[in-house]
Short mmCIF file of C-alpha atoms in Angstrom, two decimals:
data_model
loop_
_atom_site.label_atom_id
_atom_site.label_comp_id
_atom_site.label_asym_id
_atom_site.label_seq_id
_atom_site.Cartn_x
_atom_site.Cartn_y
_atom_site.Cartn_z
CA UNK H 1 101.89 -21.17 -24.48
CA UNK H 2 100.43 -21.67 -21.62
CA UNK H 3 101.29 -18.61 -19.72
CA UNK H 4 99.34 -16.93 -22.87
CA UNK H 5 96.40 -18.86 -22.70
CA UNK H 6 96.04 -18.09 -19.00
CA UNK H 7 96.38 -14.14 -19.93
CA UNK H 8 93.66 -14.58 -22.64
CA UNK H 9 91.35 -16.28 -20.17
CA UNK H 10 91.96 -13.56 -17.60
CA UNK H 11 91.28 -10.93 -20.32
CA UNK H 12 87.93 -12.65 -21.18
CA UNK H 13 86.94 -12.68 -17.56
CA UNK H 14 87.14 -9.00 -17.74
CA UNK H 15 85.27 -8.02 -20.90
CA UNK H 16 83.45 -4.87 -20.22
CA UNK H 17 80.23 -3.69 -22.51
CA UNK H 18 81.12 -0.37 -24.29
CA UNK H 19 78.81 2.15 -24.41
CA UNK H 20 78.31 1.75 -28.38
CA UNK H 21 78.35 -2.09 -28.02
CA UNK H 22 75.39 -1.93 -25.29
CA UNK H 23 73.24 0.40 -28.09
CA UNK H 24 73.99 -1.91 -30.64
CA UNK H 25 72.77 -5.06 -28.84
CA UNK H 26 70.44 -3.46 -26.96
CA UNK H 27 68.83 -2.18 -30.22
CA UNK H 28 69.30 -5.82 -31.95
CA UNK H 29 67.35 -7.22 -28.91
CA UNK H 30 64.59 -5.23 -29.27
CA UNK H 31 64.29 -5.58 -33.05
CA UNK H 32 64.12 -9.36 -32.29
CA UNK H 33 62.12 -9.58 -29.38
CA UNK H 34 60.52 -6.45 -28.36
CA UNK H 35 62.09 -6.41 -25.01
CA UNK H 36 63.40 -3.17 -24.15
CA UNK H 37 66.87 -3.09 -22.06
CA UNK H 38 67.13 0.38 -20.49
CA UNK H 39 70.33 2.19 -19.96
CA UNK H 40 70.04 1.20 -15.92
CA UNK H 41 70.15 -2.78 -16.88
CA UNK H 42 73.59 -2.43 -18.88
CA UNK H 43 75.44 -4.12 -16.22
CA UNK H 44 72.87 -7.04 -16.55
CA UNK H 45 73.17 -7.61 -19.85
CA UNK H 46 77.08 -7.79 -19.55
CA UNK H 47 76.79 -10.32 -16.90
CA UNK H 48 74.39 -12.32 -18.74
CA UNK H 49 76.26 -12.23 -22.05
CA UNK H 50 79.91 -12.79 -20.79
CA UNK H 51 79.51 -16.32 -20.85
CA UNK H 52 78.27 -16.36 -24.53
CA UNK H 53 81.48 -14.63 -25.21
CA UNK H 54 83.51 -17.05 -23.52
CA UNK H 55 81.68 -20.28 -24.99
CA UNK H 56 82.00 -18.63 -28.41
CA UNK H 57 85.63 -17.81 -27.82
CA UNK H 58 85.19 -14.05 -28.83
CA UNK H 59 87.20 -11.05 -27.09
CA UNK H 60 84.44 -8.21 -27.19
CA UNK H 61 80.91 -7.65 -27.20
CA UNK H 62 81.11 -6.11 -30.52
CA UNK H 63 82.35 -9.29 -31.95
CA UNK H 64 79.59 -10.94 -30.61
CA UNK H 65 76.97 -8.17 -32.30
CA UNK H 66 78.70 -8.93 -35.49
CA UNK H 67 78.33 -12.94 -35.01
CA UNK H 68 74.48 -12.67 -34.18
CA UNK H 69 73.88 -10.56 -37.51
CA UNK H 70 76.24 -12.15 -39.89
CA UNK H 71 77.41 -15.79 -38.81
CA UNK H 72 75.69 -18.67 -40.68
CA UNK H 73 75.28 -20.34 -37.20
CA UNK H 74 73.40 -17.38 -35.67
CA UNK H 75 70.26 -18.89 -35.46
CA UNK H 76 71.31 -21.23 -32.87
CA UNK H 77 72.97 -18.55 -31.06
CA UNK H 78 69.96 -16.62 -30.66
CA UNK H 79 68.03 -19.19 -29.26
CA UNK H 80 70.72 -19.13 -26.52
CA UNK H 81 70.18 -15.02 -26.58
CA UNK H 82 66.63 -15.42 -26.07
CA UNK H 83 67.39 -18.20 -23.26
CA UNK H 84 69.84 -15.90 -21.21
CA UNK H 85 67.78 -12.44 -21.52
CA UNK H 86 64.23 -14.03 -20.61
CA UNK H 87 63.01 -14.40 -17.22
CA UNK H 88 61.41 -17.41 -16.32
CA UNK H 89 60.26 -17.61 -12.40
CA UNK H 90 57.10 -19.17 -12.03
CA UNK H 91 55.13 -22.01 -10.44
CA UNK H 92 52.34 -23.72 -10.34
CA UNK H 93 49.01 -21.99 -9.29
CA UNK H 94 50.64 -18.94 -8.88
CA UNK H 95 48.14 -16.15 -8.06
CA UNK H 96 45.89 -18.11 -6.63
CA UNK H 97 43.10 -15.66 -6.31
CA UNK H 98 43.18 -15.08 -10.00
CA UNK H 99 42.77 -18.37 -10.70
CA UNK H 100 40.09 -18.89 -8.64
CA UNK H 101 38.18 -16.05 -10.94
CA UNK H 102 39.32 -18.00 -13.75
CA UNK H 103 38.28 -21.29 -12.72
CA UNK H 104 34.88 -20.44 -10.59
CA UNK H 105 33.50 -17.54 -13.21
CA UNK H 106 35.44 -17.28 -16.36
CA UNK H 107 35.64 -21.07 -17.20
CA UNK H 108 32.15 -21.57 -16.20
CA UNK H 109 31.02 -18.92 -18.49
CA UNK H 110 32.40 -20.05 -21.48
CA UNK H 111 31.90 -23.79 -20.82
CA UNK H 112 28.03 -23.03 -20.41
CA UNK H 113 28.40 -20.85 -23.66
CA UNK H 114 29.91 -23.68 -25.86
CA UNK H 115 27.24 -26.09 -24.18
CA UNK H 116 24.47 -23.98 -25.55
CA UNK H 117 26.13 -23.54 -28.64
CA UNK H 118 26.34 -27.51 -28.73
CA UNK H 119 30.06 -26.60 -29.55
CA UNK H 120 32.34 -28.84 -27.12
CA UNK H 121 35.64 -27.16 -28.32
CA UNK H 122 37.83 -24.86 -26.13
CA UNK H 123 41.17 -23.09 -26.76
CA UNK H 124 43.17 -21.46 -24.38
CA UNK H 125 46.65 -19.86 -24.87
CA UNK H 126 49.20 -19.38 -22.49
CA UNK H 127 51.34 -16.99 -24.07
CA UNK H 128 54.96 -16.87 -22.46
CA UNK H 129 54.54 -19.96 -20.57
CA UNK H 130 57.76 -20.61 -19.43
CA UNK H 131 58.94 -24.12 -17.94
CA UNK H 132 54.97 -25.00 -18.43
CA UNK H 133 53.79 -24.59 -14.94
CA UNK H 134 50.94 -22.18 -15.92
CA UNK H 135 49.67 -24.10 -19.02
CA UNK H 136 49.40 -27.39 -16.98
CA UNK H 137 47.91 -25.48 -14.27
CA UNK H 138 45.09 -24.68 -16.68
CA UNK H 139 44.75 -28.40 -17.58
CA UNK H 140 44.64 -29.28 -14.07
CA UNK H 141 41.72 -26.59 -13.46
CA UNK H 142 39.49 -28.07 -16.58
CA UNK H 143 39.72 -31.53 -15.51
CA UNK H 144 38.76 -30.18 -12.25
CA UNK H 145 35.73 -28.62 -13.33
CA UNK H 146 34.74 -30.93 -16.13
CA UNK H 147 36.02 -34.27 -14.17
CA UNK H 148 34.98 -37.48 -16.27
CA UNK H 149 33.26 -35.12 -18.77
CA UNK H 150 36.50 -33.80 -19.88
CA UNK H 151 36.61 -36.68 -22.34
CA UNK H 152 33.90 -35.40 -24.65
CA UNK H 153 35.56 -32.14 -25.09
CA UNK H 154 37.90 -31.03 -27.92
CA UNK H 155 40.23 -28.97 -25.34
CA UNK H 156 43.77 -27.68 -26.60
CA UNK H 157 45.96 -25.02 -24.81
CA UNK H 158 48.65 -23.30 -26.57
CA UNK H 159 51.73 -22.89 -24.65
CA UNK H 160 54.51 -20.62 -26.43
CA UNK H 161 57.92 -19.03 -25.42
CA UNK H 162 60.66 -17.28 -26.92
CA UNK H 163 63.12 -19.77 -25.21
CA UNK H 164 63.70 -23.13 -26.66
CA UNK H 165 65.44 -24.72 -23.52
CA UNK H 166 62.68 -23.63 -21.53
CA UNK H 167 60.38 -25.26 -23.54
CA UNK H 168 62.46 -28.41 -23.92
CA UNK H 169 62.05 -28.63 -20.11
CA UNK H 170 58.10 -28.08 -20.12
CA UNK H 171 57.59 -30.98 -22.39
CA UNK H 172 59.50 -33.06 -19.86
CA UNK H 173 56.93 -32.11 -17.55
CA UNK H 174 59.29 -32.79 -14.49
CA UNK H 175 59.39 -30.25 -11.39
CA UNK H 176 61.03 -29.80 -8.31
CA UNK H 177 59.51 -29.00 -5.27
CA UNK H 178 59.88 -25.50 -5.36
CA UNK H 179 58.11 -25.12 -8.56
CA UNK H 180 55.25 -26.53 -6.47
CA UNK H 181 55.10 -24.63 -3.51
CA UNK H 182 52.00 -23.16 -4.25
CA UNK H 183 50.40 -26.26 -5.47
CA UNK H 184 47.61 -27.71 -3.11
CA UNK H 185 48.49 -31.06 -1.63
CA UNK H 186 45.34 -32.84 -2.63
CA UNK H 187 46.17 -31.79 -6.51
CA UNK H 188 49.68 -32.45 -6.32
CA UNK H 189 48.34 -36.04 -5.31
CA UNK H 190 46.03 -36.19 -8.27
CA UNK H 191 47.86 -34.79 -11.29
CA UNK H 192 51.42 -35.70 -10.42
CA UNK H 193 53.59 -38.84 -10.10
CA UNK H 194 56.83 -38.58 -7.55
CA UNK H 195 59.93 -39.64 -9.99
CA UNK H 196 62.90 -40.37 -7.53
CA UNK H 197 62.87 -38.75 -4.18
CA UNK H 198 62.43 -34.82 -5.17
CA UNK H 199 60.94 -34.59 -8.69
CA UNK H 200 57.64 -34.70 -9.47
CA UNK H 201 56.15 -35.39 -13.11
CA UNK H 202 52.84 -34.38 -14.43
CA UNK H 203 50.74 -37.05 -15.48
CA UNK H 204 50.25 -37.58 -19.14
CA UNK H 205 46.12 -36.80 -19.57
CA UNK H 206 47.52 -33.59 -17.94
CA UNK H 207 50.02 -32.93 -20.42
CA UNK H 208 48.06 -34.43 -23.46
CA UNK H 209 46.22 -31.34 -23.44
CA UNK H 210 48.97 -28.52 -24.06
CA UNK H 211 50.70 -28.21 -27.13
CA UNK H 212 54.17 -26.34 -26.71
CA UNK H 213 55.16 -24.07 -29.50
CA UNK H 214 58.32 -21.61 -29.64
CA UNK H 215 56.98 -18.42 -30.62
CA UNK H 216 58.37 -14.61 -30.62
CA UNK H 217 55.24 -12.60 -29.28
CA UNK H 218 56.93 -9.61 -31.32
CA UNK H 219 56.09 -11.55 -34.76
CA UNK H 220 52.57 -10.57 -36.06
CA UNK H 221 52.82 -13.36 -38.59
CA UNK H 222 53.89 -16.34 -35.87
CA UNK H 223 50.91 -15.11 -33.89
CA UNK H 224 48.46 -15.07 -36.52
CA UNK H 225 48.90 -19.39 -36.36
CA UNK H 226 47.73 -19.83 -33.12
CA UNK H 227 44.24 -20.70 -33.13
CA UNK H 228 40.89 -18.41 -31.97
CA UNK H 229 40.99 -18.29 -28.32
CA UNK H 230 38.14 -18.25 -25.38
CA UNK H 231 41.12 -17.05 -22.77
CA UNK H 232 44.42 -15.93 -23.37
CA UNK H 233 46.62 -15.74 -20.54
CA UNK H 234 49.61 -13.59 -20.74
CA UNK H 235 50.96 -12.84 -17.18
CA UNK H 236 54.24 -11.01 -16.13
CA UNK H 237 55.67 -10.85 -19.90
CA UNK H 238 54.09 -7.72 -21.36
CA UNK H 239 56.32 -5.76 -18.37
CA UNK H 240 59.46 -6.44 -20.30
CA UNK H 241 58.23 -4.76 -23.70
CA UNK H 242 58.29 -1.04 -24.62
CA UNK H 243 55.12 0.46 -24.88
CA UNK H 244 55.18 0.52 -28.30
CA UNK H 245 55.46 -3.35 -28.63
CA UNK H 246 53.06 -3.79 -25.26
CA UNK H 247 50.23 -1.86 -27.77
CA UNK H 248 51.30 -4.41 -30.53
CA UNK H 249 51.26 -7.60 -28.83
CA UNK H 250 48.15 -6.71 -26.94
CA UNK H 251 46.33 -5.81 -30.29
CA UNK H 252 47.33 -9.43 -31.15
CA UNK H 253 45.53 -10.65 -28.15
CA UNK H 254 42.46 -8.90 -28.94
CA UNK H 255 42.49 -10.12 -32.77
CA UNK H 256 42.96 -13.50 -31.10
CA UNK H 257 40.40 -13.71 -28.92
CA UNK H 258 36.82 -14.64 -29.90
CA UNK H 259 33.94 -11.93 -28.99
CA UNK H 260 33.57 -12.55 -25.51
CA UNK H 261 36.79 -13.49 -24.67
CA UNK H 262 38.90 -12.87 -21.78
CA UNK H 263 42.54 -11.76 -21.49
CA UNK H 264 44.67 -12.38 -17.89
CA UNK H 265 47.54 -10.37 -17.28
CA UNK H 266 50.05 -10.41 -14.23
CA UNK H 267 48.57 -8.42 -11.27
CA UNK H 268 51.13 -5.82 -11.24
CA UNK H 269 50.14 -5.57 -15.47
CA UNK H 270 47.63 -3.08 -16.83
CA UNK H 271 45.93 -2.08 -20.29
CA UNK H 272 45.85 1.49 -19.05
CA UNK H 273 47.67 3.83 -21.85
CA UNK H 274 47.92 0.64 -23.84
CA UNK H 275 44.68 -0.30 -24.90
CA UNK H 276 40.95 0.76 -24.95
CA UNK H 277 39.62 -2.23 -26.91
CA UNK H 278 38.94 -4.54 -23.57
CA UNK H 279 36.63 -3.90 -21.05
CA UNK H 280 38.23 -3.94 -17.79
CA UNK H 281 36.20 -6.11 -15.31
CA UNK H 282 37.06 -6.48 -11.60
CA UNK H 283 36.53 -9.53 -9.51
CA UNK H 284 37.47 -9.59 -5.94
CA UNK H 285 40.53 -7.15 -6.45
CA UNK H 286 41.51 -9.10 -10.00
CA UNK H 287 40.92 -7.26 -13.29
CA UNK H 288 39.86 -9.35 -16.09
CA UNK H 289 40.09 -8.09 -19.59
CA UNK H 290 37.20 -9.03 -21.79
CA UNK H 291 36.83 -8.62 -25.56
CA UNK H 292 33.14 -7.11 -26.52
#
């Protein structure tokens, strides 16, 4: 019995994905998430999913595909699949030049416009928020700009991600020094408290502005539930989508934004050949897209 078990374990360690299995799983993932996995990333899908096969006691990727399609507990496994295939590399105050444009130009424009309207409400959407560094950074910037006046405003930052596990970490709001590697020391001192020897937790007044929600950007029905936004951040997310899904997601952003609202993409991302609905505005090497 023990020798048979050992042989089974060895076999599972060497599970390989066939071309047919890869095509089925790739198409399934694309249909669910809009994330397209090219043929050159077949090995990556195999390496990331083989652990799921072991945990589920499955012998082939074909069995895993059937599990995802038909098993009664497939929804729980879908969440695990989303965790595995998504990339969650981020940090606080990532891309400082872009955030400077947001803080010094865009946010001040939004605030001034709201004051003229005698409407002290702001909604910002952080789409693809990963473990929370981006929406918390936005909250910190709002505190820096509005200072004590922030208590007079109704502010909400909706932060969403496909992965339930990263959202769980985001809600905890506890981070390692690596996540804070681009955070100015004065910001770290002002908006975090040290937890243990090497962890830092976001303080409550920053956290309370952020509402974390699991959401699939490929699901337009879910997106319609996001409140209208003055600013949308979707940085380093759409690069994982096919052109068709990029167009759909960007169209959803356009519909979500109020007239005159702004869209921030990652520094390597562009709306070229994706959408002509936005007006690109250049700010010191950074492009911001405006809904007119």
